[in-house]
């Protein structure tokens, strides 16, 4: 997939990008794709580990555990200072950091589930609202990386799917709240994507698509390009790829209790496979 000249030209308006989770996967691919378009852009990355890529002449990495509200508050102050020094231009905020944890609720560690809520939900709202005054002054776009998991209950990933449903719904409502202000919000819903996500979520082997060759998985580079295209096309929501779009569409037409049951059957199979010697 390639961006059109008009889509590429759209990115001239941005002078600074703040991104979370640029150290791997989708976040890292978004940084690479945007630096290819605008090498002079100021990039501020927030994640625990430093990205293994060049962040550009004006790149900055702030090491932070975003699931820790006090650490986020501290880093946000430094970030706001940095943003006040950035050249004029719009601000692109990409809330991308997130993780899942695979298993039955009563067998999972409660602390990890709460940390997931802190990272996938609390940090997204906290960082966005702290940056909103700057966004309103500069204008710009808030990109929230949700998931196709946002469209239905996700047994065995129960908290994860619920956090992504929050992100999707909040992002769409935020976009309406911001109408007329020069700031927009975009919810990006990738399906299974090749990254560190599944390993971090506790899968021992690659799940759907990646193992079966079922064609449901995408590279993080494809997801990054589809995200940039959706920004340039001023979309409020994008589900990456037609197969993921079909699944979310047909899922939305079925009774939600059926969708939960079918999801449990599919995801339980992965669990059984995970536990095979
Ligand atoms: N891969 C998929 O199939 C898929 C599908 C739909 C949606 N998504 C979403 O896409 C986003 C990116 O995931 P990915 O697939 O690129 O997975 P990934 O390769 O595991 O990347 C996750 C990123 O989140 C950061 N992160 C994790 N915990 C953090 C913390 N406590 N504080 C700050 N940053 C933290 C990680 O950086 P550090 O470890 O350096 O902190 C890393 O850069 C996530 O929100 C995920 O839910 C993924």
mmCIF file of C-alpha atoms and ligand atoms in Angstrom:
data_model
loop_
_atom_site.group_PDB
_atom_site.id
_atom_site.type_symbol
_atom_site.label_atom_id
_atom_site.label_comp_id
_atom_site.label_asym_id
_atom_site.label_seq_id
_atom_site.Cartn_x
_atom_site.Cartn_y
_atom_site.Cartn_z
ATOM 1 C CA UNK A 1 0.000 0.000 0.000
ATOM 2 C CA UNK A 2 1.267 3.489 -0.892
ATOM 3 C CA UNK A 3 0.058 6.924 0.185
ATOM 4 C CA UNK A 4 -1.094 9.256 -2.585
ATOM 5 C CA UNK A 5 0.648 12.609 -3.174
ATOM 6 C CA UNK A 6 -2.316 14.418 -1.576
ATOM 7 C CA UNK A 7 -2.087 12.204 1.505
ATOM 8 C CA UNK A 8 1.665 12.799 1.765
ATOM 9 C CA UNK A 9 1.151 16.576 1.373
ATOM 10 C CA UNK A 10 -1.343 16.527 4.271
ATOM 11 C CA UNK A 11 1.464 15.788 6.736
ATOM 12 C CA UNK A 12 3.210 19.115 5.992
ATOM 13 C CA UNK A 13 0.934 20.751 8.577
ATOM 14 C CA UNK A 14 2.481 18.847 11.501
ATOM 15 C CA UNK A 15 5.614 20.055 13.265
ATOM 16 C CA UNK A 16 5.614 17.707 16.239
ATOM 17 C CA UNK A 17 4.428 14.200 17.077
ATOM 18 C CA UNK A 18 4.022 12.750 20.552
ATOM 19 C CA UNK A 19 3.739 8.971 20.475
ATOM 20 C CA UNK A 20 3.524 6.315 23.161
ATOM 21 C CA UNK A 21 5.005 2.854 22.669
ATOM 22 C CA UNK A 22 7.360 3.699 19.818
ATOM 23 C CA UNK A 23 9.860 1.118 21.031
ATOM 24 C CA UNK A 24 8.315 -1.757 19.058
ATOM 25 C CA UNK A 25 5.559 -2.976 16.740
ATOM 26 C CA UNK A 26 2.936 -0.572 15.440
ATOM 27 C CA UNK A 27 4.332 2.482 17.278
ATOM 28 C CA UNK A 28 7.817 1.922 15.899
ATOM 29 C CA UNK A 29 6.405 1.521 12.370
ATOM 30 C CA UNK A 30 4.389 4.750 12.703
ATOM 31 C CA UNK A 31 7.558 6.640 13.685
ATOM 32 C CA UNK A 32 9.487 5.179 10.728
ATOM 33 C CA UNK A 33 6.674 5.916 8.257
ATOM 34 C CA UNK A 34 6.183 9.496 9.401
ATOM 35 C CA UNK A 35 9.914 10.272 9.518
ATOM 36 C CA UNK A 36 10.140 9.067 5.921
ATOM 37 C CA UNK A 37 7.559 11.726 5.008
ATOM 38 C CA UNK A 38 8.851 14.472 7.324
ATOM 39 C CA UNK A 39 12.450 13.851 8.509
ATOM 40 C CA UNK A 40 12.564 17.265 10.240
ATOM 41 C CA UNK A 41 9.514 16.523 12.457
ATOM 42 C CA UNK A 42 10.041 16.745 16.232
ATOM 43 C CA UNK A 43 9.306 13.294 17.657
ATOM 44 C CA UNK A 44 8.699 12.710 21.371
ATOM 45 C CA UNK A 45 8.403 9.034 22.256
ATOM 46 C CA UNK A 46 7.143 7.778 25.611
ATOM 47 C CA UNK A 47 7.771 4.126 26.495
ATOM 48 C CA UNK A 48 9.757 2.151 29.059
ATOM 49 C CA UNK A 49 12.527 1.169 26.631
ATOM 50 C CA UNK A 50 14.251 3.361 24.062
ATOM 51 C CA UNK A 51 13.302 2.718 20.424
ATOM 52 C CA UNK A 52 16.040 0.959 18.528
ATOM 53 C CA UNK A 53 15.654 3.396 15.609
ATOM 54 C CA UNK A 54 16.817 6.923 14.783
ATOM 55 C CA UNK A 55 14.160 9.352 16.036
ATOM 56 C CA UNK A 56 15.314 12.130 13.716
ATOM 57 C CA UNK A 57 17.505 15.189 14.401
ATOM 58 C CA UNK A 58 14.898 16.509 16.816
ATOM 59 C CA UNK A 59 13.883 13.206 18.357
ATOM 60 C CA UNK A 60 13.420 12.736 22.071
ATOM 61 C CA UNK A 61 12.789 9.579 24.072
ATOM 62 C CA UNK A 62 11.340 9.810 27.580
ATOM 63 C CA UNK A 63 11.591 6.511 29.456
ATOM 64 C CA UNK A 64 8.380 6.065 31.454
ATOM 65 C CA UNK A 65 6.025 3.399 32.707
ATOM 66 C CA UNK A 66 2.745 4.960 31.615
ATOM 67 C CA UNK A 67 0.700 2.657 33.845
ATOM 68 C CA UNK A 68 2.130 4.664 36.780
ATOM 69 C CA UNK A 69 0.027 7.880 37.068
ATOM 70 C CA UNK A 70 2.732 9.740 39.049
ATOM 71 C CA UNK A 71 5.416 8.892 36.469
ATOM 72 C CA UNK A 72 3.086 9.981 33.660
ATOM 73 C CA UNK A 73 2.402 13.314 35.395
ATOM 74 C CA UNK A 74 6.130 13.983 35.792
ATOM 75 C CA UNK A 75 6.942 13.173 32.182
ATOM 76 C CA UNK A 76 3.969 15.202 30.911
ATOM 77 C CA UNK A 77 5.347 18.338 32.582
ATOM 78 C CA UNK A 78 8.700 17.906 30.793
ATOM 79 C CA UNK A 79 6.826 17.152 27.573
ATOM 80 C CA UNK A 80 4.738 20.338 27.788
ATOM 81 C CA UNK A 81 7.937 22.352 28.246
ATOM 82 C CA UNK A 82 9.415 20.662 25.152
ATOM 83 C CA UNK A 83 6.241 21.330 23.145
ATOM 84 C CA UNK A 84 6.407 25.032 24.043
ATOM 85 C CA UNK A 85 9.807 25.130 22.284
ATOM 86 C CA UNK A 86 8.722 23.202 19.164
ATOM 87 C CA UNK A 87 8.401 25.090 15.854
ATOM 88 C CA UNK A 88 4.932 26.320 14.848
ATOM 89 C CA UNK A 89 2.700 23.684 13.335
ATOM 90 C CA UNK A 90 0.074 21.139 14.261
ATOM 91 C CA UNK A 91 0.536 18.451 16.909
ATOM 92 C CA UNK A 92 -0.064 14.756 16.277
ATOM 93 C CA UNK A 93 -0.625 12.721 19.446
ATOM 94 C CA UNK A 94 -0.594 8.936 19.002
ATOM 95 C CA UNK A 95 -1.790 6.942 22.035
ATOM 96 C CA UNK A 96 -0.412 3.550 21.058
ATOM 97 C CA UNK A 97 1.086 1.884 24.171
ATOM 98 C CA UNK A 98 -0.960 -1.090 25.306
ATOM 99 C CA UNK A 99 -0.873 -4.757 26.194
ATOM 100 C CA UNK A 100 -3.158 -7.763 26.656
ATOM 101 C CA UNK A 101 -3.071 -10.749 28.993
ATOM 102 C CA UNK A 102 -4.419 -14.098 27.832
ATOM 103 C CA UNK A 103 -6.263 -16.451 30.186
ATOM 104 C CA UNK A 104 -9.384 -17.017 32.258
ATOM 105 C CA UNK A 105 -10.151 -14.088 34.539
ATOM 106 C CA UNK A 106 -9.942 -16.070 37.784
ATOM 107 C CA UNK A 107 -6.546 -17.521 36.782
ATOM 108 C CA UNK A 108 -4.915 -14.197 35.884
ATOM 109 C CA UNK A 109 -2.983 -11.895 38.210
ATOM 110 C CA UNK A 110 -5.280 -9.135 39.412
ATOM 111 C CA UNK A 111 -2.425 -6.610 39.581
ATOM 112 C CA UNK A 112 -1.590 -7.128 35.904
ATOM 113 C CA UNK A 113 -5.252 -6.662 34.913
ATOM 114 C CA UNK A 114 -5.395 -3.375 36.812
ATOM 115 C CA UNK A 115 -2.096 -2.242 35.260
ATOM 116 C CA UNK A 116 -3.643 -2.991 31.854
ATOM 117 C CA UNK A 117 -6.584 -0.718 32.655
ATOM 118 C CA UNK A 118 -4.128 1.944 33.845
ATOM 119 C CA UNK A 119 -2.109 1.765 30.613
ATOM 120 C CA UNK A 120 -4.788 1.030 27.998
ATOM 121 C CA UNK A 121 -7.383 3.442 29.411
ATOM 122 C CA UNK A 122 -6.175 5.733 32.179
ATOM 123 C CA UNK A 123 -2.911 6.778 30.508
ATOM 124 C CA UNK A 124 -4.704 7.458 27.199
ATOM 125 C CA UNK A 125 -7.193 9.828 28.856
ATOM 126 C CA UNK A 126 -4.581 11.338 31.198
ATOM 127 C CA UNK A 127 -2.031 12.148 28.475
ATOM 128 C CA UNK A 128 -4.664 13.377 26.009
ATOM 129 C CA UNK A 129 -6.304 15.745 28.489
ATOM 130 C CA UNK A 130 -2.925 17.081 29.669
ATOM 131 C CA UNK A 131 -2.013 17.838 26.038
ATOM 132 C CA UNK A 132 -5.447 19.178 25.037
ATOM 133 C CA UNK A 133 -4.671 22.861 25.768
ATOM 134 C CA UNK A 134 -1.558 22.602 23.539
ATOM 135 C CA UNK A 135 -3.544 20.706 20.913
ATOM 136 C CA UNK A 136 -6.275 23.369 20.920
ATOM 137 C CA UNK A 137 -3.658 26.124 20.600
ATOM 138 C CA UNK A 138 -1.694 24.423 17.800
ATOM 139 C CA UNK A 139 -4.539 22.354 16.285
ATOM 140 C CA UNK A 140 -3.906 18.714 15.425
ATOM 141 C CA UNK A 141 -5.041 15.108 15.675
ATOM 142 C CA UNK A 142 -5.314 12.604 18.530
ATOM 143 C CA UNK A 143 -4.862 9.043 17.254
ATOM 144 C CA UNK A 144 -6.006 6.316 19.633
ATOM 145 C CA UNK A 145 -4.922 2.771 18.815
ATOM 146 C CA UNK A 146 -7.885 0.574 19.766
ATOM 147 C CA UNK A 147 -8.416 -2.870 18.203
ATOM 148 C CA UNK A 148 -10.975 -5.063 16.427
ATOM 149 C CA UNK A 149 -11.295 -6.511 19.966
ATOM 150 C CA UNK A 150 -13.204 -3.278 20.710
ATOM 151 C CA UNK A 151 -16.238 -4.515 18.756
ATOM 152 C CA UNK A 152 -17.244 -7.483 20.902
ATOM 153 C CA UNK A 153 -16.650 -9.206 24.252
ATOM 154 C CA UNK A 154 -13.319 -11.062 24.123
ATOM 155 C CA UNK A 155 -13.342 -14.110 26.436
ATOM 156 C CA UNK A 156 -9.820 -15.124 27.576
ATOM 157 C CA UNK A 157 -8.798 -11.518 26.849
ATOM 158 C CA UNK A 158 -11.723 -10.110 28.838
ATOM 159 C CA UNK A 159 -10.131 -6.963 30.258
ATOM 160 C CA UNK A 160 -8.152 -6.272 27.086
ATOM 161 C CA UNK A 161 -11.230 -6.213 24.817
ATOM 162 C CA UNK A 162 -13.123 -4.075 27.329
ATOM 163 C CA UNK A 163 -10.262 -1.527 27.481
ATOM 164 C CA UNK A 164 -10.241 -1.298 23.680
ATOM 165 C CA UNK A 165 -14.051 -0.854 23.601
ATOM 166 C CA UNK A 166 -13.516 2.100 25.942
ATOM 167 C CA UNK A 167 -10.798 3.553 23.706
ATOM 168 C CA UNK A 168 -12.933 3.219 20.561
ATOM 169 C CA UNK A 169 -16.087 4.714 22.089
ATOM 170 C CA UNK A 170 -14.240 7.456 23.941
ATOM 171 C CA UNK A 171 -12.304 8.416 20.827
ATOM 172 C CA UNK A 172 -15.471 8.689 18.711
ATOM 173 C CA UNK A 173 -17.218 10.807 21.367
ATOM 174 C CA UNK A 174 -14.100 12.963 21.837
ATOM 175 C CA UNK A 175 -14.031 13.613 18.101
ATOM 176 C CA UNK A 176 -17.560 15.004 18.323
ATOM 177 C CA UNK A 177 -16.763 17.033 21.459
ATOM 178 C CA UNK A 178 -13.863 18.615 19.567
ATOM 179 C CA UNK A 179 -15.829 19.436 16.409
ATOM 180 C CA UNK A 180 -15.073 22.994 15.266
ATOM 181 C CA UNK A 181 -11.952 23.370 17.410
ATOM 182 C CA UNK A 182 -9.335 22.380 14.816
ATOM 183 C CA UNK A 183 -8.553 19.182 16.749
ATOM 184 C CA UNK A 184 -9.839 15.745 15.681
ATOM 185 C CA UNK A 185 -9.682 12.253 17.152
ATOM 186 C CA UNK A 186 -9.183 9.031 15.193
ATOM 187 C CA UNK A 187 -9.735 5.515 16.554
ATOM 188 C CA UNK A 188 -7.595 2.925 14.774
ATOM 189 C CA UNK A 189 -8.758 -0.682 15.065
ATOM 190 C CA UNK A 190 -6.132 -3.144 13.852
ATOM 191 C CA UNK A 191 -6.826 -6.871 13.717
ATOM 192 C CA UNK A 192 -4.075 -9.405 14.510
ATOM 193 C CA UNK A 193 -0.770 -7.700 13.683
ATOM 194 C CA UNK A 194 2.774 -9.070 13.732
ATOM 195 C CA UNK A 195 4.519 -7.461 16.724
ATOM 196 C CA UNK A 196 5.579 -8.278 20.287
ATOM 197 C CA UNK A 197 1.929 -8.049 21.370
ATOM 198 C CA UNK A 198 1.108 -11.775 21.443
ATOM 199 C CA UNK A 199 4.318 -12.725 23.251
ATOM 200 C CA UNK A 200 3.647 -9.996 25.832
ATOM 201 C CA UNK A 201 0.057 -11.291 26.191
ATOM 202 C CA UNK A 202 1.316 -14.746 27.137
ATOM 203 C CA UNK A 203 0.896 -16.671 23.875
ATOM 204 C CA UNK A 204 3.623 -19.229 23.401
ATOM 205 C CA UNK A 205 3.040 -19.554 19.658
ATOM 206 C CA UNK A 206 1.707 -17.045 17.134
ATOM 207 C CA UNK A 207 -2.123 -17.101 17.082
ATOM 208 C CA UNK A 208 -4.738 -16.510 14.339
ATOM 209 C CA UNK A 209 -3.373 -16.035 10.856
ATOM 210 C CA UNK A 210 0.312 -15.928 11.716
ATOM 211 C CA UNK A 211 0.455 -19.654 12.337
ATOM 212 C CA UNK A 212 -2.345 -20.946 10.130
ATOM 213 C CA UNK A 213 -1.563 -18.703 7.188
ATOM 214 C CA UNK A 214 -5.217 -17.680 7.437
ATOM 215 C CA UNK A 215 -4.370 -14.264 6.085
ATOM 216 C CA UNK A 216 -5.820 -12.370 9.049
ATOM 217 C CA UNK A 217 -2.539 -10.959 10.217
ATOM 218 C CA UNK A 218 -0.920 -7.773 8.967
ATOM 219 C CA UNK A 219 2.529 -6.334 9.364
ATOM 220 C CA UNK A 220 2.956 -3.367 11.680
ATOM 221 C CA UNK A 221 4.179 -1.411 8.616
ATOM 222 C CA UNK A 222 0.807 -1.959 6.879
ATOM 223 C CA UNK A 223 -1.090 -0.868 9.994
ATOM 224 C CA UNK A 224 1.111 2.257 10.224
ATOM 225 C CA UNK A 225 0.420 3.224 6.594
ATOM 226 C CA UNK A 226 -3.324 2.651 7.010
ATOM 227 C CA UNK A 227 -3.190 4.846 10.119
ATOM 228 C CA UNK A 228 -1.437 7.655 8.210
ATOM 229 C CA UNK A 229 -3.959 7.320 5.356
ATOM 230 C CA UNK A 230 -6.876 7.574 7.825
ATOM 231 C CA UNK A 231 -5.310 10.704 9.379
ATOM 232 C CA UNK A 232 -4.941 12.330 5.947
ATOM 233 C CA UNK A 233 -8.497 11.324 4.975
ATOM 234 C CA UNK A 234 -9.785 12.916 8.214
ATOM 235 C CA UNK A 235 -11.503 9.726 9.345
ATOM 236 C CA UNK A 236 -12.862 9.248 12.866
ATOM 237 C CA UNK A 237 -12.560 5.437 12.774
ATOM 238 C CA UNK A 238 -10.585 2.948 10.743
ATOM 239 C CA UNK A 239 -10.609 -0.849 10.879
ATOM 240 C CA UNK A 240 -7.429 -1.972 9.144
ATOM 241 C CA UNK A 241 -8.036 -4.203 6.120
ATOM 242 C CA UNK A 242 -11.168 -5.585 4.431
ATOM 243 C CA UNK A 243 -11.051 -8.960 6.210
ATOM 244 C CA UNK A 244 -11.084 -7.282 9.611
ATOM 245 C CA UNK A 245 -13.837 -4.947 8.350
ATOM 246 C CA UNK A 246 -15.986 -7.965 7.306
ATOM 247 C CA UNK A 247 -15.507 -9.678 10.674
ATOM 248 C CA UNK A 248 -16.427 -6.584 12.676
ATOM 249 C CA UNK A 249 -19.402 -5.844 10.363
ATOM 250 C CA UNK A 250 -20.939 -9.341 10.544
ATOM 251 C CA UNK A 251 -20.147 -9.556 14.279
ATOM 252 C CA UNK A 252 -22.118 -6.344 14.840
ATOM 253 C CA UNK A 253 -25.195 -7.883 13.135
ATOM 254 C CA UNK A 254 -25.350 -10.896 15.495
ATOM 255 C CA UNK A 255 -26.775 -10.981 19.054
ATOM 256 C CA UNK A 256 -23.920 -9.992 21.360
ATOM 257 C CA UNK A 257 -24.378 -13.136 23.513
ATOM 258 C CA UNK A 258 -23.735 -15.304 20.405
ATOM 259 C CA UNK A 259 -20.669 -13.250 19.534
ATOM 260 C CA UNK A 260 -19.317 -13.746 23.064
ATOM 261 C CA UNK A 261 -19.960 -17.500 22.840
ATOM 262 C CA UNK A 262 -18.339 -17.866 19.403
ATOM 263 C CA UNK A 263 -15.403 -15.744 20.600
ATOM 264 C CA UNK A 264 -15.002 -18.044 23.606
ATOM 265 C CA UNK A 265 -14.927 -21.141 21.362
ATOM 266 C CA UNK A 266 -12.272 -19.637 19.058
ATOM 267 C CA UNK A 267 -10.129 -18.166 21.821
ATOM 268 C CA UNK A 268 -10.436 -21.287 24.003
ATOM 269 C CA UNK A 269 -8.993 -23.295 21.143
ATOM 270 C CA UNK A 270 -5.955 -21.041 21.241
ATOM 271 C CA UNK A 271 -5.746 -21.634 24.980
ATOM 272 C CA UNK A 272 -5.832 -25.405 24.526
ATOM 273 C CA UNK A 273 -3.173 -25.168 21.819
ATOM 274 C CA UNK A 274 -1.115 -22.935 24.083
ATOM 275 C CA UNK A 275 -1.126 -25.633 26.758
ATOM 276 C CA UNK A 276 -0.105 -28.475 24.418
ATOM 277 C CA UNK A 277 3.348 -29.819 25.376
HETATM 278 N N1 LIG B 1 -0.536 -6.694 17.548
HETATM 279 C C1 LIG B 1 -1.846 -6.801 17.437
HETATM 280 O O1 LIG B 1 -2.364 -7.842 16.978
HETATM 281 C C2 LIG B 1 -2.740 -5.654 17.826
HETATM 282 C C3 LIG B 1 -4.063 -5.669 17.350
HETATM 283 C C4 LIG B 1 -4.900 -4.626 17.694
HETATM 284 C C5 LIG B 1 -4.444 -3.584 18.486
HETATM 285 N N2 LIG B 1 -3.148 -3.600 18.946
HETATM 286 C C6 LIG B 1 -2.725 -2.477 19.796
HETATM 287 O O2 LIG B 1 -1.650 -1.823 19.175
HETATM 288 C C7 LIG B 1 -0.871 -1.138 20.174
HETATM 289 C C8 LIG B 1 0.597 -1.441 19.930
HETATM 290 O O3 LIG B 1 0.807 -2.825 20.136
HETATM 291 P P1 LIG B 1 1.829 -3.677 19.255
HETATM 292 O O4 LIG B 1 1.055 -4.682 18.516
HETATM 293 O O5 LIG B 1 2.732 -2.797 18.507
HETATM 294 O O6 LIG B 1 2.573 -4.457 20.423
HETATM 295 P P2 LIG B 1 4.061 -4.339 20.994
HETATM 296 O O7 LIG B 1 5.031 -4.614 19.910
HETATM 297 O O8 LIG B 1 4.051 -5.221 22.191
HETATM 298 O O9 LIG B 1 4.190 -2.806 21.433
HETATM 299 C C9 LIG B 1 3.608 -2.334 22.615
HETATM 300 C C10 LIG B 1 4.212 -0.982 22.942
HETATM 301 O O10 LIG B 1 3.598 -0.519 24.154
HETATM 302 C C11 LIG B 1 4.617 -0.073 25.021
HETATM 303 N N3 LIG B 1 4.262 -0.305 26.425
HETATM 304 C C12 LIG B 1 3.883 -1.454 27.008
HETATM 305 N N4 LIG B 1 3.740 -1.294 28.324
HETATM 306 C C13 LIG B 1 4.038 0.012 28.576
HETATM 307 C C14 LIG B 1 4.075 0.804 29.753
HETATM 308 N N5 LIG B 1 3.772 0.288 30.971
HETATM 309 N N6 LIG B 1 4.435 2.118 29.657
HETATM 310 C C15 LIG B 1 4.734 2.642 28.453
HETATM 311 N N7 LIG B 1 4.706 1.958 27.296
HETATM 312 C C16 LIG B 1 4.362 0.650 27.362
HETATM 313 C C17 LIG B 1 5.822 -0.940 24.683
HETATM 314 O O11 LIG B 1 7.024 -0.236 25.029
HETATM 315 P P3 LIG B 1 7.962 -0.651 26.284
HETATM 316 O O12 LIG B 1 7.842 -2.125 26.475
HETATM 317 O O13 LIG B 1 9.309 -0.164 25.856
HETATM 318 O O14 LIG B 1 7.409 0.144 27.427
HETATM 319 C C18 LIG B 1 5.707 -1.079 23.177
HETATM 320 O O15 LIG B 1 6.376 -0.013 22.536
HETATM 321 C C19 LIG B 1 -1.398 -1.635 21.515
HETATM 322 O O16 LIG B 1 -2.259 -0.656 22.078
HETATM 323 C C20 LIG B 1 -2.191 -2.884 21.166
HETATM 324 O O17 LIG B 1 -3.220 -3.119 22.073
HETATM 325 C C21 LIG B 1 -2.289 -4.610 18.620
#
